[in-house]
């Protein structure tokens, strides 16, 4: 039997086992799509204490696997799950991953995040040495696995095992870089020559995402527009220099939407299902959402505007808070689901009292409610200041909830803005309240024209962002690196 080249994905989240946002969704879908296209894929991820195994049994694969970080006898256990025929390896070390949250508490980041994810990277490298053959490609995601391409770069210069292995880093969000004190560089296992402006050093600190950017054979990000934007100081978060120096090895591949999970015609969380050909269920979902969130029944005759996302500056929640009083004067309903910065959480909750029956805010992370808001709303709000890709607007399109979004990053790449004849939503040029409000007004005005709205909604629902196209682009990347898939 010829050896099938292995693509080893490494990431800190994979839905349905773990998720804090879009990264989890991507890992829950992209590797599996590649697997179904015939690529030999496996995923490595931490075994969190709060892990949901989704009824998939985990089997102990290796116990006391040597890691050697942060002190030499340190080991990990490795568990294996069969996720629809694709292996998922879980790195287990209680003191690092058995916590209530993934990366931070309400008080801030865990103090030892650097050690936790250096440990994860090193454990993954050790695990990869226990496989039957070296991986053809190691594909890492975001800062949590960013050191791996650096290890690979140096270790393949000396170690036979790694000679043929190539690396890909995917940037899902440049704002999160895994930046830590230089002190933590010592002992992480990288040679001194990696400490410099072309390596892992960033203004005197250790930068784990920069390690991935500097040492990967290929760097990708999650939309073509974001791949352009991050070369400029406005979006580069200080890494525009190193990204520009690697621009020949940088490409943007648009994420997809997992229509097995996000599909109103088979969504297990909805009170009624529907599709572009049979929209009736959407009204039932709207009615149920109104009841669930104690909104005014009068809103059946007015549009409901939905927002789902992290309550942070990136998502422009402050812009929404700013224009809320104006929105209320438009006699619409607004639904917000999110958690994040305490200041925004309190602000939006406080506003509910002034707009009872019109504004419903839920400060929590509730997967099933996110589905019901997608289905029960009429218009989806996404006033992001930057958006590497954004998945919620793709879900909103499929759920017949045309988005109003900033024309930035992946939002630009997925929404055809009104008044284009093929429009699927609305965009506005700058993330400022007046600009956002103008776009919402346009959307509400169009919603009042039932025929035009039905046509726009129909086009939105028929958009196809399924993962196959993106997965095939990743296959091209792996092949360019020499992997004979
Ligand atoms: P990001 O990854 O930047 O947060 P994306 O749009 O790519 O944004 O993905 C966000 C994912 O997280 C979506 O699946 C969305 O439904 C989910 N999500 C965000 N906030 C919440 C929340 N408070 N409750 C449930 N799901 C949420
Ligand atoms: C990040 C980005 C988001 C993207 C997601 C998945 O969290 O903020 O835009 O959709 O990763 O790639």
PDB file of C-alpha atoms and ligand atoms in Angstrom, residues 20-27 141-142 170-174 176 221-223 226 255 310 314-315 382 384 386-394 410-411 467 474, ligand 2:
ATOM      1  CA  UNK A  20     -15.466  30.122  21.463  1.00  0.00           C
ATOM      2  CA  UNK A  21     -16.182  31.497  17.990  1.00  0.00           C
ATOM      3  CA  UNK A  22     -15.546  31.061  14.299  1.00  0.00           C
ATOM      4  CA  UNK A  23     -12.260  29.167  14.761  1.00  0.00           C
ATOM      5  CA  UNK A  24     -14.173  26.275  16.310  1.00  0.00           C
ATOM      6  CA  UNK A  25     -16.678  26.285  13.450  1.00  0.00           C
ATOM      7  CA  UNK A  26     -13.905  26.243  10.835  1.00  0.00           C
ATOM      8  CA  UNK A  27     -12.108  23.326  12.478  1.00  0.00           C
ATOM      9  CA  UNK A 141      -4.293  27.937  13.181  1.00  0.00           C
ATOM     10  CA  UNK A 142      -3.808  31.199  15.063  1.00  0.00           C
ATOM     11  CA  UNK A 170      -3.824  30.181   8.858  1.00  0.00           C
ATOM     12  CA  UNK A 171      -4.494  33.552  10.466  1.00  0.00           C
ATOM     13  CA  UNK A 172      -8.062  33.813  11.701  1.00  0.00           C
ATOM     14  CA  UNK A 173      -7.587  37.052  13.582  1.00  0.00           C
ATOM     15  CA  UNK A 174      -4.398  39.100  13.554  1.00  0.00           C
ATOM     16  CA  UNK A 176      -4.742  37.975  18.851  1.00  0.00           C
ATOM     17  CA  UNK A 221      -5.891  33.968   5.957  1.00  0.00           C
ATOM     18  CA  UNK A 222      -9.610  33.516   5.837  1.00  0.00           C
ATOM     19  CA  UNK A 223     -10.711  35.873   3.043  1.00  0.00           C
ATOM     20  CA  UNK A 226      -8.407  40.472   4.637  1.00  0.00           C
ATOM     21  CA  UNK A 255     -14.118  30.305   4.766  1.00  0.00           C
ATOM     22  CA  UNK A 310     -18.493  38.864  20.851  1.00  0.00           C
ATOM     23  CA  UNK A 314     -14.044  44.368  16.601  1.00  0.00           C
ATOM     24  CA  UNK A 315     -17.727  43.581  16.223  1.00  0.00           C
ATOM     25  CA  UNK A 382     -22.710  43.131  11.652  1.00  0.00           C
ATOM     26  CA  UNK A 384     -17.545  45.119  12.430  1.00  0.00           C
ATOM     27  CA  UNK A 386     -12.543  44.597  10.831  1.00  0.00           C
ATOM     28  CA  UNK A 387     -13.619  41.084   9.949  1.00  0.00           C
ATOM     29  CA  UNK A 388     -11.106  38.461   8.787  1.00  0.00           C
ATOM     30  CA  UNK A 389     -13.976  36.453   7.334  1.00  0.00           C
ATOM     31  CA  UNK A 390     -17.059  36.352   9.514  1.00  0.00           C
ATOM     32  CA  UNK A 391     -19.295  33.314   9.505  1.00  0.00           C
ATOM     33  CA  UNK A 392     -22.444  34.710  11.070  1.00  0.00           C
ATOM     34  CA  UNK A 393     -23.255  36.794   7.980  1.00  0.00           C
ATOM     35  CA  UNK A 394     -22.986  33.651   5.835  1.00  0.00           C
ATOM     36  CA  UNK A 410     -14.753  38.833   4.539  1.00  0.00           C
ATOM     37  CA  UNK A 411     -17.980  40.822   4.776  1.00  0.00           C
ATOM     38  CA  UNK A 467     -16.853  24.302   2.291  1.00  0.00           C
ATOM     39  CA  UNK A 474      -6.427  24.444   0.494  1.00  0.00           C
TER      40      UNK A 474
HETATM   41  C1  LIG B   2     -11.907  34.818  13.622  1.00  0.00           C
HETATM   42  C2  LIG B   2     -12.427  36.032  12.880  1.00  0.00           C
HETATM   43  C3  LIG B   2     -13.642  35.760  12.038  1.00  0.00           C
HETATM   44  C4  LIG B   2     -13.499  34.455  11.270  1.00  0.00           C
HETATM   45  C5  LIG B   2     -13.170  33.336  12.227  1.00  0.00           C
HETATM   46  C6  LIG B   2     -13.006  31.990  11.523  1.00  0.00           C
HETATM   47  O1  LIG B   2     -12.487  34.642  14.858  1.00  0.00           O
HETATM   48  O2  LIG B   2     -12.676  37.115  13.767  1.00  0.00           O
HETATM   49  O3  LIG B   2     -13.827  36.833  11.132  1.00  0.00           O
HETATM   50  O4  LIG B   2     -14.692  34.160  10.577  1.00  0.00           O
HETATM   51  O5  LIG B   2     -11.970  33.607  12.889  1.00  0.00           O
HETATM   52  O6  LIG B   2     -11.998  32.027  10.552  1.00  0.00           O
END
